Coordinates of C-alpha atoms in Angstrom, one line a residue:
M92 CA -0.1 0.1 -0.2
Y93 CA 1.1 3.5 -1.0
V94 CA 0.1 6.5 1.3
I95 CA 0.2 9.7 0.7
T96 CA 0.4 12.4 3.3
D97 CA -1.5 15.9 3.9
E98 CA 1.9 16.8 3.8
D99 CA 2.8 15.6 0.3
I100 CA -0.4 17.3 -0.8
R101 CA 0.8 20.3 1.1
H102 CA 4.3 20.8 -0.6
S103 CA 3.4 19.1 -4.1
G104 CA 1.3 22.9 -4.8
D105 CA -1.2 20.6 -6.9
S106 CA -4.6 22.1 -7.0
D107 CA -6.4 18.8 -7.6
L108 CA -6.0 14.8 -6.3
P109 CA -5.1 13.1 -10.0
T110 CA -2.0 15.2 -10.2
V111 CA -1.0 14.7 -6.7
L112 CA -1.2 10.9 -7.4
R113 CA 1.3 10.5 -10.3
R114 CA 4.2 10.4 -7.9
I115 CA 3.2 6.6 -7.4
P116 CA 4.5 4.1 -9.7
G117 CA 2.1 2.3 -11.5
M118 CA -0.9 4.8 -11.8
E119 CA -2.3 6.0 -14.7
V120 CA -3.7 9.7 -14.8
M121 CA -4.8 10.9 -18.3
Q122 CA -6.7 14.6 -18.2
V123 CA -8.8 15.2 -21.7
T124 CA -10.0 18.3 -20.9
G125 CA -9.7 21.0 -18.5
A126 CA -12.2 19.3 -16.4
D127 CA -12.0 15.6 -17.0
F128 CA -9.7 13.2 -15.7
N129 CA -9.3 9.2 -15.8
V130 CA -7.3 7.3 -13.5
S131 CA -6.9 3.9 -13.5
M132 CA -3.8 1.3 -12.5
R133 CA -1.2 -0.5 -14.7
G134 CA -2.3 0.3 -18.4
D135 CA -6.0 0.1 -17.5
N136 CA -6.6 3.1 -18.5
Q137 CA -9.4 4.5 -21.3
L138 CA -11.9 7.3 -21.3
V139 CA -14.3 7.5 -18.9
G140 CA -12.1 5.2 -16.5
N141 CA -14.3 3.0 -14.9
K142 CA -12.1 0.2 -12.8
L143 CA -10.7 2.1 -9.7
L144 CA -13.1 2.2 -6.7
V145 CA -12.9 5.8 -4.6
T146 CA -13.8 6.0 -1.8
V147 CA -13.9 9.2 1.1
D148 CA -14.0 7.8 4.7
G149 CA -14.9 4.7 3.5
R150 CA -18.6 6.1 1.8
S151 CA -17.8 5.6 -2.0
I152 CA -18.2 8.4 -4.2
Y153 CA -17.9 5.9 -7.5
V154 CA -20.7 6.6 -9.1
D155 CA -22.4 3.1 -9.6
V156 CA -25.2 4.1 -12.0
Q157 CA -22.6 5.5 -14.8
G158 CA -19.6 3.9 -13.6
S159 CA -17.2 6.7 -13.3
T160 CA -15.3 8.8 -10.5
Y161 CA -15.8 12.9 -11.2
W162 CA -12.2 13.6 -10.1
K163 CA -12.8 17.3 -10.5
A164 CA -15.6 17.0 -8.2
I165 CA -14.0 15.2 -5.1
P166 CA -16.5 16.0 -1.7
V167 CA -13.5 17.6 0.4
T168 CA -11.3 20.6 0.0
L169 CA -7.5 19.4 -0.1
P170 CA -7.0 20.4 3.7
E171 CA -9.3 18.3 4.9
I172 CA -7.6 15.4 3.8
K173 CA -5.2 13.6 6.3
R174 CA -4.0 10.8 4.3
I175 CA -4.8 8.7 1.0
E176 CA -4.2 5.0 1.0
V177 CA -3.6 3.5 -2.3
Q178 CA -3.7 -0.2 -2.8
K179 CA -3.1 -2.2 -6.3
G180 CA -4.7 -4.7 -7.5
P181 CA -8.2 -6.0 -7.3
A182 CA -9.7 -5.4 -3.7
S183 CA -13.4 -7.0 -4.1
V184 CA -13.3 -9.2 -1.1
L185 CA -13.5 -6.6 1.4
Y186 CA -14.7 -3.6 -0.8
G187 CA -17.2 -5.2 -3.7
F188 CA -17.6 -4.4 -7.1
N189 CA -15.9 -1.9 -8.8
A190 CA -13.1 -2.4 -6.8
F191 CA -11.0 -3.5 -10.1
D192 CA -7.8 -1.8 -10.7
G193 CA -7.4 -1.1 -6.9
I194 CA -9.1 1.0 -4.4
I195 CA -8.2 5.0 -3.1
N196 CA -9.5 5.7 0.2
I197 CA -9.2 9.4 1.3
I198 CA -9.5 9.6 5.2
T199 CA -10.0 12.9 6.3
K200 CA -8.6 14.9 9.1
S201 CA -11.5 14.4 12.7
P202 CA -12.5 17.9 14.2
E203 CA -9.7 17.3 16.5
E204 CA -6.8 17.4 14.5
I205 CA -7.7 20.1 12.7
K206 CA -9.8 22.3 15.7
G207 CA -9.7 26.0 14.8
A208 CA -10.0 27.8 11.5
T209 CA -8.2 27.2 8.4
A210 CA -8.3 28.9 5.2
Q211 CA -6.4 28.4 1.7
V212 CA -6.6 30.4 -1.5
G213 CA -5.0 29.9 -4.2
G214 CA -4.7 31.4 -7.5
G215 CA -3.5 31.2 -11.2
G216 CA -2.9 30.8 -15.0
Y217 CA -6.1 29.4 -17.2
G218 CA -8.2 30.9 -14.1
T219 CA -7.6 28.7 -11.7
I220 CA -9.2 28.9 -8.3
S221 CA -9.1 27.0 -5.3
S222 CA -9.9 28.3 -2.2
A223 CA -10.9 26.3 1.0
A224 CA -12.4 27.9 4.8
I225 CA -12.9 25.3 7.1
Y226 CA -13.8 25.8 11.1
A227 CA -13.3 22.7 13.4
N228 CA -13.9 22.4 17.1
S229 CA -15.4 20.1 20.0
Y230 CA -17.4 20.4 23.1
N231 CA -17.1 18.0 25.6
K232 CA -17.8 14.5 24.1
L233 CA -18.9 16.5 20.2
G234 CA -16.8 17.3 17.9
F235 CA -17.8 19.3 14.3
R236 CA -16.3 20.4 11.3
L237 CA -17.5 22.8 8.8
S238 CA -16.3 23.4 5.4
Y239 CA -16.7 25.2 2.0
G240 CA -14.3 25.2 -0.9
H241 CA -14.4 26.8 -4.4
D242 CA -12.8 25.3 -7.5
Q243 CA -12.6 26.9 -11.0
N244 CA -10.7 27.0 -14.3
Q245 CA -10.6 28.0 -18.1
Q246 CA -10.5 25.4 -21.0
W247 CA -7.5 24.5 -22.4
R248 CA -8.9 25.0 -26.1
N249 CA -10.1 28.5 -25.6
D250 CA -8.5 30.2 -22.3
S251 CA -11.2 33.1 -22.3
A252 CA -14.1 30.3 -21.5
L253 CA -14.8 28.6 -18.3
A254 CA -14.4 24.6 -18.3
Y255 CA -14.8 24.1 -14.5
R256 CA -16.3 25.8 -11.5
D257 CA -17.8 24.2 -8.5
D258 CA -18.7 24.6 -4.6
K259 CA -18.4 22.5 -1.9
F260 CA -19.9 21.9 1.7
N261 CA -19.4 20.0 4.2
I262 CA -20.5 18.7 7.7
Q263 CA -19.5 15.8 9.8
T264 CA -19.9 15.7 13.5
E265 CA -18.3 12.8 15.7
Y266 CA -19.6 12.1 19.2
A267 CA -17.1 9.9 21.6
L268 CA -20.1 7.8 23.7
G269 CA -17.0 5.7 25.8
D270 CA -15.5 2.4 26.0
Q271 CA -13.5 3.3 22.9
S272 CA -17.0 4.0 20.8
K273 CA -18.2 6.6 18.7
I274 CA -21.2 7.7 16.5
S275 CA -20.3 10.3 13.5
F276 CA -22.3 12.2 10.7
S277 CA -21.2 13.7 7.5
G278 CA -23.4 15.2 4.8
G279 CA -22.8 17.6 2.1
L280 CA -23.3 18.9 -2.0
V281 CA -20.8 19.3 -4.7
D282 CA -22.5 22.1 -7.0
V283 CA -20.9 22.4 -9.7
H284 CA -21.9 25.7 -12.2
Q285 CA -19.9 24.8 -15.2
F286 CA -18.4 21.0 -16.3
D287 CA -16.8 21.0 -19.8
G288 CA -17.6 17.8 -20.6
R289 CA -16.5 13.6 -19.8
V290 CA -15.3 12.8 -23.3
T291 CA -16.5 9.7 -24.3
D292 CA -15.3 7.7 -27.4
A293 CA -18.0 9.7 -30.2
A294 CA -19.3 11.9 -27.4
V295 CA -18.9 15.1 -24.8
Q296 CA -21.0 14.9 -21.8
T297 CA -21.6 18.6 -21.0
G298 CA -24.2 18.4 -18.6
V299 CA -23.6 20.1 -15.3
P300 CA -23.4 17.7 -12.4
E301 CA -24.2 18.1 -9.0
F302 CA -23.8 15.5 -6.0
G303 CA -25.5 15.2 -2.4
H304 CA -24.2 12.7 0.7
A305 CA -25.3 11.9 4.2
H306 CA -23.3 9.1 6.1
A307 CA -23.8 7.7 9.0
V308 CA -21.1 5.6 11.4
F309 CA -21.3 4.1 14.6
E310 CA -17.7 2.0 15.3
R311 CA -16.1 0.4 18.4
P312 CA -13.2 -1.9 18.2
N313 CA -13.5 -4.7 15.8
F314 CA -17.0 -3.5 14.6
F315 CA -18.7 -1.1 13.2
I316 CA -21.9 -0.7 10.9
R317 CA -22.1 2.4 8.4
G318 CA -24.9 3.3 6.2
F319 CA -24.9 6.4 3.0
W320 CA -26.6 7.8 0.5
N321 CA -25.2 9.6 -2.5
D322 CA -27.6 11.5 -4.8
Y323 CA -26.4 12.2 -8.4
E324 CA -27.9 14.9 -10.6
V325 CA -27.2 15.6 -14.2
N326 CA -28.7 18.1 -16.3
G327 CA -27.8 19.4 -19.9
L328 CA -26.4 18.4 -23.8
T329 CA -24.1 15.6 -24.8
P330 CA -23.0 16.4 -28.1
A331 CA -21.0 14.2 -30.3
H332 CA -17.0 15.2 -30.8
P333 CA -16.8 18.5 -32.4
I334 CA -14.8 16.5 -35.5
I335 CA -18.3 14.9 -36.2
A336 CA -20.6 17.1 -34.9
P337 CA -22.0 17.8 -38.0
F338 CA -23.2 14.7 -39.2
M339 CA -24.2 12.3 -36.4
R340 CA -26.1 13.9 -32.8
F341 CA -27.1 11.7 -30.1
T342 CA -30.7 11.8 -28.5
D343 CA -33.6 9.9 -26.3
R344 CA -35.7 8.1 -27.5
N345 CA -38.2 11.3 -28.5
F346 CA -35.3 13.1 -30.5
D347 CA -34.4 15.3 -26.9
P348 CA -30.7 16.0 -27.2
N349 CA -30.7 17.1 -23.4
L350 CA -29.3 14.3 -20.8
M351 CA -31.5 13.9 -18.3
L352 CA -30.3 11.8 -15.3
R353 CA -31.2 11.5 -11.8
G354 CA -29.4 8.5 -9.5
H355 CA -29.6 7.2 -5.8
T356 CA -27.3 5.0 -3.8
Y357 CA -28.4 3.5 -0.5
N358 CA -25.4 1.4 1.2
I359 CA -25.5 -0.3 4.7
E360 CA -22.6 -2.4 5.5
A361 CA -21.7 -4.4 8.8
Q362 CA -18.3 -5.5 9.5
Q363 CA -17.2 -7.7 12.8
G364 CA -13.6 -8.5 13.8
I365 CA -12.8 -11.9 15.7
E366 CA -9.3 -12.0 17.7
L367 CA -8.9 -15.8 18.0
G368 CA -5.9 -15.8 20.2
T369 CA -2.9 -14.4 19.3
S370 CA -1.8 -15.6 16.0
M371 CA -5.4 -15.3 14.2
R372 CA -8.0 -12.9 12.9
L373 CA -11.3 -13.6 11.4
T374 CA -13.2 -10.0 9.7
A375 CA -16.8 -11.2 8.6
G376 CA -19.3 -8.4 6.9
I377 CA -22.3 -8.1 5.3
N378 CA -23.3 -5.5 2.6
Y379 CA -26.4 -4.3 1.1
R380 CA -26.8 -1.4 -2.0
H381 CA -29.6 -0.3 -3.6
N382 CA -29.4 2.2 -6.8
T383 CA -31.8 3.9 -8.4
L384 CA -32.0 5.4 -12.0
S385 CA -34.4 7.9 -13.7
M386 CA -32.9 8.6 -17.3
N387 CA -34.4 9.7 -20.5
R388 CA -31.5 7.7 -22.2
I389 CA -32.8 4.1 -20.6
D390 CA -35.7 2.4 -21.1
R391 CA -37.5 3.2 -17.7
F392 CA -37.2 3.9 -14.4
R393 CA -34.8 1.3 -13.3
S394 CA -33.2 0.0 -9.6
E395 CA -30.6 -2.5 -8.8
D396 CA -30.0 -4.3 -5.7
R397 CA -26.8 -5.8 -4.5
L398 CA -26.0 -8.1 -1.8
G399 CA -22.2 -9.2 -0.5
L400 CA -21.1 -11.3 1.9
Y401 CA -17.4 -11.6 2.8
L402 CA -15.0 -13.4 5.2
Q403 CA -11.1 -12.8 5.5
G404 CA -8.6 -14.7 8.0
E405 CA -5.2 -13.7 9.1
W406 CA -3.1 -16.0 10.3
K407 CA 0.6 -15.7 11.8
A408 CA 2.2 -19.1 11.2
S409 CA 5.7 -18.3 12.3
Q410 CA 7.3 -15.0 13.5
T411 CA 8.7 -14.8 9.4
L412 CA 5.1 -16.2 7.7
Q413 CA 1.9 -15.2 7.7
I414 CA -1.2 -15.6 5.4
V415 CA -3.8 -13.7 4.4
G416 CA -6.9 -15.2 2.3
G417 CA -10.5 -14.8 2.0
V418 CA -13.6 -14.6 -0.1
R419 CA -16.8 -12.8 -1.5
Y420 CA -19.7 -13.8 -2.5
D421 CA -22.0 -10.9 -4.6
L422 CA -25.8 -11.0 -5.5
D423 CA -26.7 -8.3 -8.5
T424 CA -29.6 -7.7 -10.1
F425 CA -28.1 -7.7 -13.4
I426 CA -25.9 -10.4 -13.4
N427 CA -25.2 -14.2 -12.0
P428 CA -23.5 -14.4 -8.7
T429 CA -20.2 -13.8 -8.3
I430 CA -17.4 -15.1 -6.1
S431 CA -14.3 -13.1 -5.6
P432 CA -11.5 -14.4 -3.6
R433 CA -8.1 -12.8 -2.8
G434 CA -5.0 -14.5 -0.9
S435 CA -1.8 -13.8 -0.2
L436 CA 1.3 -14.8 1.5
I437 CA 3.5 -12.8 3.6
F438 CA 7.3 -13.8 4.1
T439 CA 9.4 -11.3 6.5
P440 CA 13.3 -13.4 5.8
M441 CA 14.5 -10.6 8.6
Q442 CA 13.6 -7.8 9.9
D443 CA 12.0 -4.5 8.2
H444 CA 12.0 -6.7 5.0
T445 CA 8.7 -8.2 3.8
I446 CA 8.4 -10.4 0.5
R447 CA 4.3 -10.3 -0.4
T448 CA 2.7 -12.8 -3.1
T449 CA -1.0 -12.2 -3.9
V450 CA -3.8 -13.8 -5.7
A451 CA -6.8 -12.0 -6.6
L452 CA -9.7 -11.9 -8.3
G453 CA -12.5 -8.4 -9.2
F454 CA -15.3 -7.7 -11.4
R455 CA -17.1 -4.6 -12.7
P456 CA -20.9 -5.3 -12.8
P457 CA -22.2 -3.4 -16.3
T458 CA -24.0 -0.1 -15.6
F459 CA -28.1 1.1 -16.4
F460 CA -26.8 2.4 -19.4
E461 CA -24.8 -0.6 -20.3
T462 CA -28.2 -3.1 -19.8
Y463 CA -31.3 -0.7 -20.5
G464 CA -30.2 2.2 -23.2
D465 CA -32.6 3.3 -25.2
N466 CA -31.8 6.5 -27.7
L467 CA -30.6 7.6 -31.2
A468 CA -28.1 7.9 -32.9
I469 CA -29.0 10.5 -36.1
I470 CA -26.6 10.9 -38.8
T471 CA -27.1 13.8 -41.4
L472 CA -25.5 14.0 -44.5
P473 CA -24.6 16.9 -46.6
P474 CA -27.2 17.6 -49.6
P475 CA -27.8 16.2 -52.1
L476 CA -27.3 13.0 -50.3
Q477 CA -30.0 11.2 -48.6
S478 CA -29.3 10.8 -44.3
P479 CA -29.8 7.0 -43.5
P480 CA -32.8 6.7 -40.6
S481 CA -32.1 7.1 -37.0
T482 CA -30.4 4.4 -35.2
N483 CA -31.8 3.0 -32.1
V484 CA -28.5 2.2 -29.6
N485 CA -29.5 -0.1 -26.9
G486 CA -28.4 -1.9 -24.4
S487 CA -28.4 -5.7 -23.6
G488 CA -29.3 -7.3 -20.5
H489 CA -26.9 -10.5 -21.3
L490 CA -24.1 -8.8 -20.3
R491 CA -21.7 -10.5 -18.2
P492 CA -19.7 -8.3 -15.5
E493 CA -15.8 -7.5 -16.2
Q494 CA -13.4 -9.7 -14.8
I495 CA -10.0 -9.6 -13.9
V496 CA -7.4 -11.9 -12.4
S497 CA -4.3 -10.5 -11.1
Y498 CA -0.8 -12.6 -9.6
E499 CA 1.7 -9.9 -7.8
L500 CA 5.0 -10.5 -6.4
E501 CA 6.2 -7.4 -4.4
Y502 CA 9.0 -6.6 -1.6
Q503 CA 9.6 -3.9 0.7
G504 CA 12.5 -3.4 3.0
W505 CA 14.1 -0.2 5.1
Y506 CA 17.9 0.7 4.7
A507 CA 20.2 3.1 6.5
R508 CA 18.5 2.8 9.8
H509 CA 15.0 3.4 8.5
R510 CA 16.0 6.6 6.3
L511 CA 15.8 4.4 2.8
R512 CA 12.9 2.3 1.9
G513 CA 12.7 0.2 -1.2
R514 CA 10.0 -1.6 -3.1
A515 CA 10.0 -3.7 -5.9
A516 CA 6.7 -5.5 -7.7
F517 CA 6.0 -7.8 -10.5
F518 CA 2.3 -8.3 -11.6
Y519 CA 0.3 -10.4 -14.5
N520 CA -3.1 -9.3 -14.8
H521 CA -5.5 -10.8 -17.0
I522 CA -8.8 -9.0 -18.1
S523 CA -11.5 -10.4 -20.1
D524 CA -15.1 -9.8 -21.1
L525 CA -14.4 -5.9 -21.2
I526 CA -17.9 -4.3 -22.3
T527 CA -17.8 -2.1 -25.7
T528 CA -20.4 0.3 -26.5
T529 CA -21.3 -0.1 -30.3
V530 CA -24.5 0.4 -32.2
P531 CA -26.8 -1.0 -32.1
A532 CA -25.6 -2.5 -28.6
P533 CA -22.8 -3.1 -26.5
I534 CA -20.9 -6.0 -27.0
Q535 CA -17.9 -8.1 -24.9
G536 CA -15.2 -10.6 -25.6
G537 CA -11.8 -10.9 -26.1
V538 CA -9.0 -10.5 -23.6
A539 CA -5.8 -8.5 -22.5
D540 CA -2.9 -10.0 -20.6
I541 CA -1.0 -7.2 -18.8
V542 CA 2.5 -7.6 -17.5
G543 CA 5.2 -5.2 -15.8
G544 CA 7.1 -3.8 -13.0
E545 CA 7.5 -1.5 -10.6
A546 CA 10.6 -0.4 -8.4
G547 CA 11.2 2.9 -6.2
L548 CA 13.1 4.2 -3.4
E549 CA 11.9 6.6 -0.8
F550 CA 14.9 8.7 1.4
L551 CA 15.6 10.8 4.2
A552 CA 18.9 12.3 3.4
T553 CA 19.3 14.4 5.8
K554 CA 16.9 16.3 8.5
W555 CA 15.5 19.2 5.8
L556 CA 16.1 17.0 2.5
S557 CA 13.9 13.8 1.4
G558 CA 13.0 12.7 -2.1
F559 CA 11.6 9.6 -3.7
G560 CA 12.1 7.9 -7.3
N561 CA 10.4 5.5 -9.2
F562 CA 9.5 3.8 -12.8
S563 CA 7.3 1.5 -13.7
Y564 CA 7.0 -0.6 -17.0
Q565 CA 4.5 -2.4 -19.0
E566 CA 3.6 -4.5 -21.9
I567 CA -0.3 -5.5 -22.8
G568 CA -1.2 -8.0 -24.8
Q569 CA -4.9 -7.9 -26.2
T570 CA -7.0 -9.6 -28.9
I571 CA -9.9 -6.7 -27.7
T572 CA -11.1 -4.5 -30.7
G573 CA -12.5 -1.6 -30.8
T574 CA -12.8 1.2 -28.1
S575 CA -12.0 -1.2 -25.5
R576 CA -8.8 -2.1 -26.4
R577 CA -6.2 -0.8 -23.6
G578 CA -4.1 2.2 -24.3
G579 CA -1.2 3.0 -21.8
P580 CA 2.5 3.6 -22.2
R581 CA 5.2 1.1 -21.3
F582 CA 7.6 3.6 -19.3
K583 CA 6.9 5.9 -16.5
Y584 CA 9.7 7.6 -14.1
N585 CA 9.2 9.6 -11.3
A586 CA 10.7 11.6 -8.9
G587 CA 11.6 14.4 -6.1
L588 CA 12.9 16.6 -3.7
R589 CA 11.7 18.4 -1.2
G590 CA 13.5 20.5 1.0
Q591 CA 11.8 22.1 4.5
W592 CA 14.3 24.3 6.8
D593 CA 13.5 25.4 10.3
N594 CA 13.1 29.2 8.8
G595 CA 10.0 28.4 7.6
L596 CA 11.2 28.1 3.9
S597 CA 10.3 24.9 2.0
G598 CA 10.1 23.8 -1.3
E599 CA 9.6 20.7 -4.1
I600 CA 10.1 19.4 -7.2
A601 CA 8.3 16.8 -9.0
Y602 CA 9.3 15.4 -12.3
H603 CA 7.0 12.8 -14.2
W604 CA 8.1 11.4 -17.5
V605 CA 5.2 9.2 -19.7
G606 CA 5.8 7.6 -22.7
A607 CA 4.4 7.0 -25.4
A608 CA 1.3 5.4 -26.4
I609 CA -1.4 4.7 -28.6
Y610 CA -5.4 4.7 -27.7
P611 CA -8.5 3.5 -29.9
L612 CA -10.4 5.2 -31.3
S613 CA -14.2 5.0 -32.0
S614 CA -15.0 4.1 -36.0
A615 CA -17.6 7.0 -35.9
F616 CA -14.5 9.2 -37.1
S617 CA -13.7 6.8 -39.9
M618 CA -17.5 7.2 -41.0
F619 CA -17.3 10.7 -42.6
S620 CA -13.7 10.4 -44.0
A621 CA -15.3 10.9 -47.8
F622 CA -16.3 14.2 -46.1
G623 CA -13.4 15.8 -44.9
V624 CA -13.5 14.6 -41.4
V625 CA -9.6 14.1 -40.2
P626 CA -9.5 11.6 -37.4
P627 CA -8.1 12.4 -34.0
D628 CA -4.2 11.6 -34.1
P629 CA -4.3 8.2 -32.1
Y630 CA -0.8 8.4 -30.9
V631 CA 0.4 10.6 -28.0
G632 CA 4.3 10.9 -27.9
N633 CA 6.2 10.8 -24.8
Y634 CA 6.2 14.0 -22.3
H635 CA 7.8 15.4 -19.5
L636 CA 5.6 17.4 -16.5
L637 CA 8.1 19.4 -14.0
N638 CA 6.2 21.1 -11.2
L639 CA 7.7 23.3 -8.9
C640 CA 6.5 24.7 -5.2
G641 CA 8.2 26.9 -2.6
A642 CA 6.6 28.0 0.4
Y643 CA 7.2 30.7 3.2
R644 CA 5.6 29.5 6.9
F645 CA 5.8 32.7 8.7
W646 CA 3.7 31.8 11.7
Q647 CA 3.2 28.1 13.8
Q648 CA 1.4 26.8 17.0
A649 CA 1.2 23.7 18.2
A650 CA -2.1 21.8 18.0
A651 CA -3.6 18.7 19.1
D652 CA -2.5 14.8 18.6
G653 CA 0.4 16.5 17.4
Y654 CA -0.8 18.9 14.6
R655 CA 0.1 22.5 13.9
R656 CA -1.8 25.8 13.3
E657 CA 0.1 27.5 10.7
A658 CA 0.1 30.3 7.9
E659 CA 1.8 29.8 5.0
I660 CA 2.6 31.5 1.8
A661 CA 3.4 29.5 -1.3
V662 CA 4.1 29.6 -5.1
S663 CA 3.6 26.7 -7.2
V664 CA 4.1 26.3 -11.1
F665 CA 2.7 23.3 -13.2
N666 CA 4.4 22.1 -16.7
A667 CA 7.1 24.4 -16.2
L668 CA 8.3 22.8 -19.2
N669 CA 5.5 23.7 -20.7
D670 CA 5.6 20.5 -22.4
V671 CA 2.7 20.5 -24.4

């Protein structure tokens, strides 16, 4: 597992989480527009990335009804984040569907950890504004945190036009019950005012999304029960890609070009841990989820029910060997029951050195749109040519869940009195049954085999200087056709240095090199080549990304739990080499 701390985020100067995540080897970060990111792992990237589960304090922010994550609309502000945990490889045993490539869990600070008032304001080129205001306090056993955030930036293709703008409102409360038990409640709203589009293979969803949520948790040692509700709404146009827009448009079955969508997720989960002596631990849980969708691009109002049961055991067989194994059984309205096992052997040949082998299986079920889609593709040819009749684009009730089988060998070791950490991993992922959106209905078939490796170092050179460096390599072999073909660079390199001095000065430099890749194109582009349409180039050349940040802390005060209250001014530069 990789962990990104609040200090990593602050020193980076980055205004969005995907850019922060680039430093982790094996991460695939694709920014398509000023408003649209796609994030995945180990070569499994695509437009509308849908195979990475993202949670905030255990609550999924993956949009089940659409199969996506809106990275610009993460429902917390950056100063509220305590750490980000990144686990690569299928994690379905504990987390269920959609933890396909892995899971990213964003953990926020408690009211006590961020007690007092916090303000952060940043601005820069392309009309970028990133701001947050937070107030947290506690009274006896009750703690609370209130926050407001505002983010915006301009379009890349037209720097005088807005690409994205939102307002975020959040509240979190905690009440200590005694005996290490507590209850917590959180809720919030992300109100997006401008959205430059979620780019798909042949269309751009420019509808403006809005998100709401409520989350309640009771927890005590070895037990928790949580329930949450997510609300998701989109209204707006979904035009064809600008290159083919003169010839093609997409509408609902009544020829309305607007997309109108309202979805809800209701989830409840309980988990119990049991200690069996000093060498074994069992974790058992049950999870029920109910999704609903009202959308003019599916046949009618639809709902989905999911029920998952899981059991995981951890056994310390000896001082050098630990065995972890688990299995999950899932029922879903759309598909046949699935069984998701995961097993690991953890060998510790000497202190501070660990070798782990893991085999895991994960699934992504088809979405509402892939199953019940009901809309039209309308082609308009230039006169005097006669245009063909409109084509129904439907879903399919015969789709199987997408599947991944993953094999991994990983090493981690500490050196030089814990001032140097080395990591290396080798993996093989077998991916099958990928769903491809086509006319008149989605299809699936073919396989992708992705094999690769990652290695890196993290070091503390002196009291004031630290850094990291890593690289990743992957080869993709596949029989998949169409827009579901996997595309990703063979090589990626990341490196960074951070300096932090007692006089309040600090600075960080982060460098990323991403190799060239070829991504699949929709056949819609070649359909109109006779009319002068030139398809986009599927080849994306290698590029450098150099980010810089320098800061001066001019005030500091100790706070609870080892945290500090401080005031700081910083200057950051994104893409200092201007490599476009």
